[in-house]
């Protein structure tokens, strides 16, 4: 006996508002409902989705070292001088950081990106002491990954096509809108001073559209105490320098590591979310109805 199954095509409209930014929710799925095969049969559809949190604070956690974005490519930072900020980089998406929404960023030669675009093209500070938070930090409103005094000039850089600071936006495949990613790399760079430039440093910062998550990937970081006390920081810091998040053993000081990675996830209050169901583009049910009871009209 042949059975015909009715396929009800439904789509989700899921959105949240993060400080005025419309942010799509991620990881949406509908667990398999009980079949509704005949006209008049009904079944419940239940949406499961992750609700993001506001970016007023962050939590950091180690993640598996598995780089998915290249350490080379994109736009190169001008290496004719050391300790420099890039020109303003226009992001094709909004990114919320410590409660403020941005669509522009600058990349510093010393392992940092900042949302203070007034510093574009200027001096990127290298000299600091201690960890974060620190209201006296020479760089704030920024992501550190790894904040240290790297030298991008040739020499000591031997192969500038590989050894450089580069940055790009991914907008294809799984990283197409609304899941675009901005990536900044510090690839195979020596540290400043003759005492420290024999060890090469490679790290990456990736910021994600929608989730406002931050990934920091460290392929190689070698401490050299012969310059600036070997200081290195991984973390985030707000504009005032009064709030920051950093892995405990990566908040300043002289440390070395290889093949490690961290995620920084917004950890404020839950963002209000609205769930809507659509059938063939037309709304069905009422907002936030979950589960949704559906009854096919044909066998």
PDB file of C-alpha atoms in Angstrom:
ATOM      1  CA  UNK A   1       0.000   0.000   0.000  1.00  0.00           C
ATOM      2  CA  UNK A   2       1.454   3.357  -1.009  1.00  0.00           C
ATOM      3  CA  UNK A   3       1.359   6.257   1.450  1.00  0.00           C
ATOM      4  CA  UNK A   4       1.544   9.907   0.493  1.00  0.00           C
ATOM      5  CA  UNK A   5       3.085  12.305   2.992  1.00  0.00           C
ATOM      6  CA  UNK A   6       2.204  15.974   3.141  1.00  0.00           C
ATOM      7  CA  UNK A   7       5.212  18.307   3.268  1.00  0.00           C
ATOM      8  CA  UNK A   8       4.467  21.615   4.949  1.00  0.00           C
ATOM      9  CA  UNK A   9       7.080  24.189   3.982  1.00  0.00           C
ATOM     10  CA  UNK A  10       7.679  26.637   6.808  1.00  0.00           C
ATOM     11  CA  UNK A  11      10.361  29.226   7.377  1.00  0.00           C
ATOM     12  CA  UNK A  12      11.510  31.134  10.435  1.00  0.00           C
ATOM     13  CA  UNK A  13      11.829  34.831  10.971  1.00  0.00           C
ATOM     14  CA  UNK A  14      14.019  35.092  14.055  1.00  0.00           C
ATOM     15  CA  UNK A  15      15.578  38.352  15.106  1.00  0.00           C
ATOM     16  CA  UNK A  16      16.830  40.175  18.147  1.00  0.00           C
ATOM     17  CA  UNK A  17      17.828  43.749  18.834  1.00  0.00           C
ATOM     18  CA  UNK A  18      21.283  44.441  20.279  1.00  0.00           C
ATOM     19  CA  UNK A  19      21.519  48.151  21.102  1.00  0.00           C
ATOM     20  CA  UNK A  20      19.631  49.156  17.978  1.00  0.00           C
ATOM     21  CA  UNK A  21      21.217  46.489  15.777  1.00  0.00           C
ATOM     22  CA  UNK A  22      18.958  43.863  14.243  1.00  0.00           C
ATOM     23  CA  UNK A  23      20.816  40.618  14.860  1.00  0.00           C
ATOM     24  CA  UNK A  24      19.744  37.253  13.433  1.00  0.00           C
ATOM     25  CA  UNK A  25      19.729  34.360  15.855  1.00  0.00           C
ATOM     26  CA  UNK A  26      21.856  31.358  15.082  1.00  0.00           C
ATOM     27  CA  UNK A  27      21.566  27.576  15.517  1.00  0.00           C
ATOM     28  CA  UNK A  28      17.870  27.280  14.712  1.00  0.00           C
ATOM     29  CA  UNK A  29      16.335  23.854  14.237  1.00  0.00           C
ATOM     30  CA  UNK A  30      12.955  22.118  14.379  1.00  0.00           C
ATOM     31  CA  UNK A  31      12.985  18.672  16.018  1.00  0.00           C
ATOM     32  CA  UNK A  32      11.175  16.052  13.942  1.00  0.00           C
ATOM     33  CA  UNK A  33       7.444  16.439  14.525  1.00  0.00           C
ATOM     34  CA  UNK A  34       5.001  13.564  14.559  1.00  0.00           C
ATOM     35  CA  UNK A  35       3.808  12.914  10.986  1.00  0.00           C
ATOM     36  CA  UNK A  36       0.542  14.435   9.825  1.00  0.00           C
ATOM     37  CA  UNK A  37      -0.398  12.361   6.775  1.00  0.00           C
ATOM     38  CA  UNK A  38      -4.088  12.909   6.186  1.00  0.00           C
ATOM     39  CA  UNK A  39      -6.296  15.935   5.816  1.00  0.00           C
ATOM     40  CA  UNK A  40      -7.353  17.034   9.280  1.00  0.00           C
ATOM     41  CA  UNK A  41      -4.330  15.508  11.042  1.00  0.00           C
ATOM     42  CA  UNK A  42      -2.459  17.962  13.248  1.00  0.00           C
ATOM     43  CA  UNK A  43       1.031  18.088  14.682  1.00  0.00           C
ATOM     44  CA  UNK A  44       3.165  20.470  16.733  1.00  0.00           C
ATOM     45  CA  UNK A  45       6.264  22.182  15.400  1.00  0.00           C
ATOM     46  CA  UNK A  46       8.684  23.404  18.058  1.00  0.00           C
ATOM     47  CA  UNK A  47      11.577  25.794  17.313  1.00  0.00           C
ATOM     48  CA  UNK A  48      14.836  25.450  19.247  1.00  0.00           C
ATOM     49  CA  UNK A  49      17.228  28.391  18.974  1.00  0.00           C
ATOM     50  CA  UNK A  50      20.114  29.984  20.796  1.00  0.00           C
ATOM     51  CA  UNK A  51      19.359  33.368  22.296  1.00  0.00           C
ATOM     52  CA  UNK A  52      22.355  35.743  22.289  1.00  0.00           C
ATOM     53  CA  UNK A  53      23.385  37.963  25.173  1.00  0.00           C
ATOM     54  CA  UNK A  54      24.162  41.651  25.283  1.00  0.00           C
ATOM     55  CA  UNK A  55      27.782  42.721  24.829  1.00  0.00           C
ATOM     56  CA  UNK A  56      28.056  44.662  28.084  1.00  0.00           C
ATOM     57  CA  UNK A  57      30.484  42.003  29.315  1.00  0.00           C
ATOM     58  CA  UNK A  58      32.307  38.937  27.984  1.00  0.00           C
ATOM     59  CA  UNK A  59      33.361  35.501  29.090  1.00  0.00           C
ATOM     60  CA  UNK A  60      36.462  33.839  27.675  1.00  0.00           C
ATOM     61  CA  UNK A  61      37.082  30.127  27.301  1.00  0.00           C
ATOM     62  CA  UNK A  62      39.765  28.000  25.653  1.00  0.00           C
ATOM     63  CA  UNK A  63      38.681  26.308  22.424  1.00  0.00           C
ATOM     64  CA  UNK A  64      40.263  23.645  20.246  1.00  0.00           C
ATOM     65  CA  UNK A  65      43.092  24.963  18.096  1.00  0.00           C
ATOM     66  CA  UNK A  66      41.736  24.406  14.599  1.00  0.00           C
ATOM     67  CA  UNK A  67      42.301  27.471  12.385  1.00  0.00           C
ATOM     68  CA  UNK A  68      39.618  27.731   9.707  1.00  0.00           C
ATOM     69  CA  UNK A  69      40.667  31.120   8.282  1.00  0.00           C
ATOM     70  CA  UNK A  70      43.960  31.667   6.411  1.00  0.00           C
ATOM     71  CA  UNK A  71      46.795  33.531   8.146  1.00  0.00           C
ATOM     72  CA  UNK A  72      47.626  35.279   4.857  1.00  0.00           C
ATOM     73  CA  UNK A  73      45.692  37.238   2.245  1.00  0.00           C
ATOM     74  CA  UNK A  74      43.578  40.336   2.021  1.00  0.00           C
ATOM     75  CA  UNK A  75      44.878  43.860   2.565  1.00  0.00           C
ATOM     76  CA  UNK A  76      48.438  44.311   3.836  1.00  0.00           C
ATOM     77  CA  UNK A  77      49.305  46.860   6.491  1.00  0.00           C
ATOM     78  CA  UNK A  78      51.863  49.384   5.219  1.00  0.00           C
ATOM     79  CA  UNK A  79      55.205  48.091   6.511  1.00  0.00           C
ATOM     80  CA  UNK A  80      57.334  51.121   5.670  1.00  0.00           C
ATOM     81  CA  UNK A  81      57.239  52.114   9.345  1.00  0.00           C
ATOM     82  CA  UNK A  82      56.814  50.256  12.627  1.00  0.00           C
ATOM     83  CA  UNK A  83      54.192  50.744  15.368  1.00  0.00           C
ATOM     84  CA  UNK A  84      51.400  51.892  13.048  1.00  0.00           C
ATOM     85  CA  UNK A  85      47.623  51.752  12.756  1.00  0.00           C
ATOM     86  CA  UNK A  86      45.911  50.910   9.481  1.00  0.00           C
ATOM     87  CA  UNK A  87      43.590  53.289   7.674  1.00  0.00           C
ATOM     88  CA  UNK A  88      39.922  52.972   8.624  1.00  0.00           C
ATOM     89  CA  UNK A  89      38.494  49.600   7.603  1.00  0.00           C
ATOM     90  CA  UNK A  90      34.787  49.730   6.719  1.00  0.00           C
ATOM     91  CA  UNK A  91      32.960  46.617   7.859  1.00  0.00           C
ATOM     92  CA  UNK A  92      29.998  45.409   5.771  1.00  0.00           C
ATOM     93  CA  UNK A  93      28.186  44.502   8.977  1.00  0.00           C
ATOM     94  CA  UNK A  94      27.525  45.975  12.406  1.00  0.00           C
ATOM     95  CA  UNK A  95      29.479  44.677  15.382  1.00  0.00           C
ATOM     96  CA  UNK A  96      28.499  45.342  18.980  1.00  0.00           C
ATOM     97  CA  UNK A  97      31.383  45.760  21.454  1.00  0.00           C
ATOM     98  CA  UNK A  98      30.865  46.665  25.109  1.00  0.00           C
ATOM     99  CA  UNK A  99      27.372  47.894  24.344  1.00  0.00           C
ATOM    100  CA  UNK A 100      28.261  50.129  21.387  1.00  0.00           C
ATOM    101  CA  UNK A 101      27.615  49.249  17.749  1.00  0.00           C
ATOM    102  CA  UNK A 102      30.408  49.810  15.226  1.00  0.00           C
ATOM    103  CA  UNK A 103      30.915  49.293  11.496  1.00  0.00           C
ATOM    104  CA  UNK A 104      34.495  50.572  11.299  1.00  0.00           C
ATOM    105  CA  UNK A 105      37.728  49.249  12.786  1.00  0.00           C
ATOM    106  CA  UNK A 106      41.490  49.863  12.642  1.00  0.00           C
ATOM    107  CA  UNK A 107      44.251  47.241  12.777  1.00  0.00           C
ATOM    108  CA  UNK A 108      47.467  47.861  14.711  1.00  0.00           C
ATOM    109  CA  UNK A 109      50.873  46.381  13.942  1.00  0.00           C
ATOM    110  CA  UNK A 110      51.302  45.265  17.564  1.00  0.00           C
ATOM    111  CA  UNK A 111      48.659  42.538  17.617  1.00  0.00           C
ATOM    112  CA  UNK A 112      45.547  44.634  18.235  1.00  0.00           C
ATOM    113  CA  UNK A 113      42.389  45.898  16.574  1.00  0.00           C
ATOM    114  CA  UNK A 114      40.545  48.936  17.866  1.00  0.00           C
ATOM    115  CA  UNK A 115      37.237  50.694  17.334  1.00  0.00           C
ATOM    116  CA  UNK A 116      38.804  54.114  18.039  1.00  0.00           C
ATOM    117  CA  UNK A 117      39.096  55.107  14.394  1.00  0.00           C
ATOM    118  CA  UNK A 118      40.439  58.585  15.272  1.00  0.00           C
ATOM    119  CA  UNK A 119      43.824  56.859  15.602  1.00  0.00           C
ATOM    120  CA  UNK A 120      43.765  55.582  12.006  1.00  0.00           C
ATOM    121  CA  UNK A 121      47.133  55.874  10.281  1.00  0.00           C
ATOM    122  CA  UNK A 122      48.810  57.024  13.482  1.00  0.00           C
ATOM    123  CA  UNK A 123      51.147  55.617  16.113  1.00  0.00           C
ATOM    124  CA  UNK A 124      50.232  52.235  17.608  1.00  0.00           C
ATOM    125  CA  UNK A 125      51.628  52.203  21.182  1.00  0.00           C
ATOM    126  CA  UNK A 126      53.877  49.326  22.220  1.00  0.00           C
ATOM    127  CA  UNK A 127      55.042  50.283  25.712  1.00  0.00           C
ATOM    128  CA  UNK A 128      52.835  49.150  28.580  1.00  0.00           C
ATOM    129  CA  UNK A 129      53.070  47.423  31.941  1.00  0.00           C
ATOM    130  CA  UNK A 130      50.672  45.229  33.862  1.00  0.00           C
ATOM    131  CA  UNK A 131      47.453  43.690  32.651  1.00  0.00           C
ATOM    132  CA  UNK A 132      43.866  44.698  31.996  1.00  0.00           C
ATOM    133  CA  UNK A 133      41.518  46.311  32.965  1.00  0.00           C
ATOM    134  CA  UNK A 134      43.629  49.442  33.190  1.00  0.00           C
ATOM    135  CA  UNK A 135      42.289  52.969  32.708  1.00  0.00           C
ATOM    136  CA  UNK A 136      45.846  54.056  31.850  1.00  0.00           C
ATOM    137  CA  UNK A 137      46.272  51.451  29.108  1.00  0.00           C
ATOM    138  CA  UNK A 138      47.722  53.152  26.004  1.00  0.00           C
ATOM    139  CA  UNK A 139      45.218  51.218  23.840  1.00  0.00           C
ATOM    140  CA  UNK A 140      41.564  50.870  24.838  1.00  0.00           C
ATOM    141  CA  UNK A 141      38.263  50.037  23.150  1.00  0.00           C
ATOM    142  CA  UNK A 142      40.190  47.202  21.583  1.00  0.00           C
ATOM    143  CA  UNK A 143      40.814  43.495  21.176  1.00  0.00           C
ATOM    144  CA  UNK A 144      44.286  42.184  22.044  1.00  0.00           C
ATOM    145  CA  UNK A 145      45.489  39.055  20.338  1.00  0.00           C
ATOM    146  CA  UNK A 146      48.448  39.057  21.134  1.00  0.00           C
ATOM    147  CA  UNK A 147      49.258  42.636  22.191  1.00  0.00           C
ATOM    148  CA  UNK A 148      53.066  42.770  22.007  1.00  0.00           C
ATOM    149  CA  UNK A 149      55.758  44.809  20.263  1.00  0.00           C
ATOM    150  CA  UNK A 150      56.135  43.148  16.866  1.00  0.00           C
ATOM    151  CA  UNK A 151      58.298  44.709  14.142  1.00  0.00           C
ATOM    152  CA  UNK A 152      56.801  44.696  10.625  1.00  0.00           C
ATOM    153  CA  UNK A 153      59.676  46.383   8.721  1.00  0.00           C
ATOM    154  CA  UNK A 154      62.073  44.842   6.224  1.00  0.00           C
ATOM    155  CA  UNK A 155      64.533  44.117   7.815  1.00  0.00           C
ATOM    156  CA  UNK A 156      64.061  42.341  10.249  1.00  0.00           C
ATOM    157  CA  UNK A 157      61.192  40.890   8.165  1.00  0.00           C
ATOM    158  CA  UNK A 158      62.817  38.695   5.511  1.00  0.00           C
ATOM    159  CA  UNK A 159      59.807  37.767   3.330  1.00  0.00           C
ATOM    160  CA  UNK A 160      57.147  40.506   3.442  1.00  0.00           C
ATOM    161  CA  UNK A 161      54.823  38.548   1.127  1.00  0.00           C
ATOM    162  CA  UNK A 162      54.379  36.043   3.969  1.00  0.00           C
ATOM    163  CA  UNK A 163      55.543  37.931   7.051  1.00  0.00           C
ATOM    164  CA  UNK A 164      53.043  40.727   7.433  1.00  0.00           C
ATOM    165  CA  UNK A 165      49.909  42.119   9.029  1.00  0.00           C
ATOM    166  CA  UNK A 166      46.908  41.444   6.825  1.00  0.00           C
ATOM    167  CA  UNK A 167      43.128  41.682   7.155  1.00  0.00           C
ATOM    168  CA  UNK A 168      40.035  40.723   5.179  1.00  0.00           C
ATOM    169  CA  UNK A 169      36.281  40.056   5.314  1.00  0.00           C
ATOM    170  CA  UNK A 170      34.835  36.613   4.572  1.00  0.00           C
ATOM    171  CA  UNK A 171      31.459  36.729   2.806  1.00  0.00           C
ATOM    172  CA  UNK A 172      31.099  33.370   1.057  1.00  0.00           C
ATOM    173  CA  UNK A 173      29.796  29.878   1.859  1.00  0.00           C
ATOM    174  CA  UNK A 174      29.047  29.338   5.521  1.00  0.00           C
ATOM    175  CA  UNK A 175      30.453  32.817   6.180  1.00  0.00           C
ATOM    176  CA  UNK A 176      28.081  34.604   3.801  1.00  0.00           C
ATOM    177  CA  UNK A 177      25.729  37.221   5.249  1.00  0.00           C
ATOM    178  CA  UNK A 178      24.385  37.179   7.902  1.00  0.00           C
ATOM    179  CA  UNK A 179      27.402  35.220   9.181  1.00  0.00           C
ATOM    180  CA  UNK A 180      30.270  37.328   7.845  1.00  0.00           C
ATOM    181  CA  UNK A 181      33.647  37.440   9.589  1.00  0.00           C
ATOM    182  CA  UNK A 182      36.369  40.075   9.798  1.00  0.00           C
ATOM    183  CA  UNK A 183      39.815  38.526  10.207  1.00  0.00           C
ATOM    184  CA  UNK A 184      43.096  40.224  11.148  1.00  0.00           C
ATOM    185  CA  UNK A 185      46.425  38.342  11.068  1.00  0.00           C
ATOM    186  CA  UNK A 186      49.924  38.931  12.402  1.00  0.00           C
ATOM    187  CA  UNK A 187      51.840  36.299  10.495  1.00  0.00           C
ATOM    188  CA  UNK A 188      55.409  35.120  11.216  1.00  0.00           C
ATOM    189  CA  UNK A 189      56.519  38.481  12.574  1.00  0.00           C
ATOM    190  CA  UNK A 190      59.673  39.153  14.591  1.00  0.00           C
ATOM    191  CA  UNK A 191      59.524  41.103  17.820  1.00  0.00           C
ATOM    192  CA  UNK A 192      61.250  44.432  18.135  1.00  0.00           C
ATOM    193  CA  UNK A 193      64.977  44.701  18.989  1.00  0.00           C
ATOM    194  CA  UNK A 194      67.958  42.618  17.991  1.00  0.00           C
ATOM    195  CA  UNK A 195      67.636  40.680  21.228  1.00  0.00           C
ATOM    196  CA  UNK A 196      64.129  39.479  20.354  1.00  0.00           C
ATOM    197  CA  UNK A 197      63.653  39.366  16.580  1.00  0.00           C
ATOM    198  CA  UNK A 198      64.822  35.773  16.063  1.00  0.00           C
ATOM    199  CA  UNK A 199      61.494  34.306  17.250  1.00  0.00           C
ATOM    200  CA  UNK A 200      58.496  34.660  14.946  1.00  0.00           C
ATOM    201  CA  UNK A 201      54.994  35.407  16.222  1.00  0.00           C
ATOM    202  CA  UNK A 202      51.741  34.337  14.526  1.00  0.00           C
ATOM    203  CA  UNK A 203      48.233  35.113  15.787  1.00  0.00           C
ATOM    204  CA  UNK A 204      44.754  35.929  14.519  1.00  0.00           C
ATOM    205  CA  UNK A 205      41.643  37.829  15.643  1.00  0.00           C
ATOM    206  CA  UNK A 206      38.253  37.011  14.087  1.00  0.00           C
ATOM    207  CA  UNK A 207      35.051  38.938  14.868  1.00  0.00           C
ATOM    208  CA  UNK A 208      31.691  37.473  13.854  1.00  0.00           C
ATOM    209  CA  UNK A 209      28.586  39.150  12.490  1.00  0.00           C
ATOM    210  CA  UNK A 210      25.349  38.496  14.337  1.00  0.00           C
ATOM    211  CA  UNK A 211      26.696  36.653  17.358  1.00  0.00           C
ATOM    212  CA  UNK A 212      29.241  39.416  18.131  1.00  0.00           C
ATOM    213  CA  UNK A 213      31.616  36.634  19.172  1.00  0.00           C
ATOM    214  CA  UNK A 214      35.388  36.999  19.067  1.00  0.00           C
ATOM    215  CA  UNK A 215      37.950  34.267  18.382  1.00  0.00           C
ATOM    216  CA  UNK A 216      41.662  34.663  19.096  1.00  0.00           C
ATOM    217  CA  UNK A 217      44.010  32.083  17.582  1.00  0.00           C
ATOM    218  CA  UNK A 218      47.654  31.861  18.653  1.00  0.00           C
ATOM    219  CA  UNK A 219      49.871  29.725  16.451  1.00  0.00           C
ATOM    220  CA  UNK A 220      53.167  30.892  17.965  1.00  0.00           C
ATOM    221  CA  UNK A 221      54.000  33.299  20.763  1.00  0.00           C
ATOM    222  CA  UNK A 222      57.506  33.327  22.232  1.00  0.00           C
ATOM    223  CA  UNK A 223      58.330  35.506  25.208  1.00  0.00           C
ATOM    224  CA  UNK A 224      61.485  37.588  24.974  1.00  0.00           C
ATOM    225  CA  UNK A 225      62.214  39.309  28.272  1.00  0.00           C
ATOM    226  CA  UNK A 226      64.911  41.435  26.634  1.00  0.00           C
ATOM    227  CA  UNK A 227      62.344  44.002  25.414  1.00  0.00           C
ATOM    228  CA  UNK A 228      59.381  45.543  27.247  1.00  0.00           C
ATOM    229  CA  UNK A 229      59.726  42.777  29.853  1.00  0.00           C
ATOM    230  CA  UNK A 230      58.326  40.291  27.313  1.00  0.00           C
ATOM    231  CA  UNK A 231      54.779  41.554  27.907  1.00  0.00           C
ATOM    232  CA  UNK A 232      51.894  39.967  26.012  1.00  0.00           C
ATOM    233  CA  UNK A 233      48.116  40.223  26.490  1.00  0.00           C
ATOM    234  CA  UNK A 234      45.162  38.317  25.058  1.00  0.00           C
ATOM    235  CA  UNK A 235      41.807  39.915  25.813  1.00  0.00           C
ATOM    236  CA  UNK A 236      39.216  42.645  25.362  1.00  0.00           C
ATOM    237  CA  UNK A 237      39.104  46.102  26.949  1.00  0.00           C
ATOM    238  CA  UNK A 238      36.381  48.757  26.907  1.00  0.00           C
ATOM    239  CA  UNK A 239      36.776  52.414  25.924  1.00  0.00           C
ATOM    240  CA  UNK A 240      37.321  53.618  29.496  1.00  0.00           C
ATOM    241  CA  UNK A 241      39.753  50.834  30.326  1.00  0.00           C
ATOM    242  CA  UNK A 242      37.614  49.928  33.335  1.00  0.00           C
ATOM    243  CA  UNK A 243      36.248  46.625  31.992  1.00  0.00           C
ATOM    244  CA  UNK A 244      38.221  43.820  30.420  1.00  0.00           C
ATOM    245  CA  UNK A 245      38.266  40.071  29.908  1.00  0.00           C
ATOM    246  CA  UNK A 246      41.436  38.027  29.591  1.00  0.00           C
ATOM    247  CA  UNK A 247      42.439  34.389  30.159  1.00  0.00           C
ATOM    248  CA  UNK A 248      44.059  34.251  33.586  1.00  0.00           C
ATOM    249  CA  UNK A 249      47.576  33.331  32.444  1.00  0.00           C
ATOM    250  CA  UNK A 250      47.542  35.584  29.355  1.00  0.00           C
ATOM    251  CA  UNK A 251      47.001  38.945  31.020  1.00  0.00           C
ATOM    252  CA  UNK A 252      50.421  40.533  30.694  1.00  0.00           C
ATOM    253  CA  UNK A 253      53.824  39.237  31.690  1.00  0.00           C
ATOM    254  CA  UNK A 254      56.283  37.005  29.902  1.00  0.00           C
ATOM    255  CA  UNK A 255      54.686  33.815  28.586  1.00  0.00           C
ATOM    256  CA  UNK A 256      55.123  31.526  25.589  1.00  0.00           C
ATOM    257  CA  UNK A 257      52.610  29.301  23.836  1.00  0.00           C
ATOM    258  CA  UNK A 258      51.822  27.505  20.603  1.00  0.00           C
ATOM    259  CA  UNK A 259      48.634  26.180  19.013  1.00  0.00           C
ATOM    260  CA  UNK A 260      46.093  27.613  21.428  1.00  0.00           C
ATOM    261  CA  UNK A 261      42.804  29.431  20.903  1.00  0.00           C
ATOM    262  CA  UNK A 262      40.166  31.303  22.891  1.00  0.00           C
ATOM    263  CA  UNK A 263      36.592  32.399  22.340  1.00  0.00           C
ATOM    264  CA  UNK A 264      35.153  35.591  23.808  1.00  0.00           C
ATOM    265  CA  UNK A 265      31.367  35.439  24.061  1.00  0.00           C
ATOM    266  CA  UNK A 266      28.996  38.256  25.063  1.00  0.00           C
ATOM    267  CA  UNK A 267      27.777  37.611  28.592  1.00  0.00           C
ATOM    268  CA  UNK A 268      25.333  40.400  29.420  1.00  0.00           C
ATOM    269  CA  UNK A 269      21.579  40.085  29.857  1.00  0.00           C
ATOM    270  CA  UNK A 270      19.707  37.944  27.307  1.00  0.00           C
ATOM    271  CA  UNK A 271      18.734  39.855  24.173  1.00  0.00           C
ATOM    272  CA  UNK A 272      14.934  39.991  23.706  1.00  0.00           C
ATOM    273  CA  UNK A 273      14.016  37.771  20.765  1.00  0.00           C
ATOM    274  CA  UNK A 274      10.928  37.482  18.572  1.00  0.00           C
ATOM    275  CA  UNK A 275       9.901  34.213  16.871  1.00  0.00           C
ATOM    276  CA  UNK A 276       7.608  34.331  13.841  1.00  0.00           C
ATOM    277  CA  UNK A 277       6.391  31.512  11.588  1.00  0.00           C
ATOM    278  CA  UNK A 278       5.751  31.862   7.886  1.00  0.00           C
ATOM    279  CA  UNK A 279       4.178  29.604   5.290  1.00  0.00           C
ATOM    280  CA  UNK A 280       4.928  30.493   1.660  1.00  0.00           C
ATOM    281  CA  UNK A 281       6.015  33.932   2.865  1.00  0.00           C
ATOM    282  CA  UNK A 282       2.794  34.658   4.750  1.00  0.00           C
ATOM    283  CA  UNK A 283       2.676  34.813   8.557  1.00  0.00           C
ATOM    284  CA  UNK A 284       0.890  32.009  10.393  1.00  0.00           C
ATOM    285  CA  UNK A 285       0.181  31.736  14.080  1.00  0.00           C
ATOM    286  CA  UNK A 286       1.094  34.600  16.347  1.00  0.00           C
ATOM    287  CA  UNK A 287       4.520  35.962  17.332  1.00  0.00           C
ATOM    288  CA  UNK A 288       6.353  33.765  19.830  1.00  0.00           C
ATOM    289  CA  UNK A 289       3.902  30.868  19.383  1.00  0.00           C
ATOM    290  CA  UNK A 290       6.025  27.854  20.259  1.00  0.00           C
ATOM    291  CA  UNK A 291       5.051  25.104  19.656  1.00  0.00           C
ATOM    292  CA  UNK A 292       2.977  25.860  16.578  1.00  0.00           C
ATOM    293  CA  UNK A 293       0.090  23.490  15.872  1.00  0.00           C
ATOM    294  CA  UNK A 294      -0.372  22.861  12.133  1.00  0.00           C
ATOM    295  CA  UNK A 295      -3.074  20.883  10.329  1.00  0.00           C
ATOM    296  CA  UNK A 296      -2.505  20.025   6.632  1.00  0.00           C
ATOM    297  CA  UNK A 297      -5.566  20.537   4.452  1.00  0.00           C
ATOM    298  CA  UNK A 298      -4.823  17.722   1.973  1.00  0.00           C
ATOM    299  CA  UNK A 299      -3.594  14.173   2.141  1.00  0.00           C
TER     300      UNK A 299
END
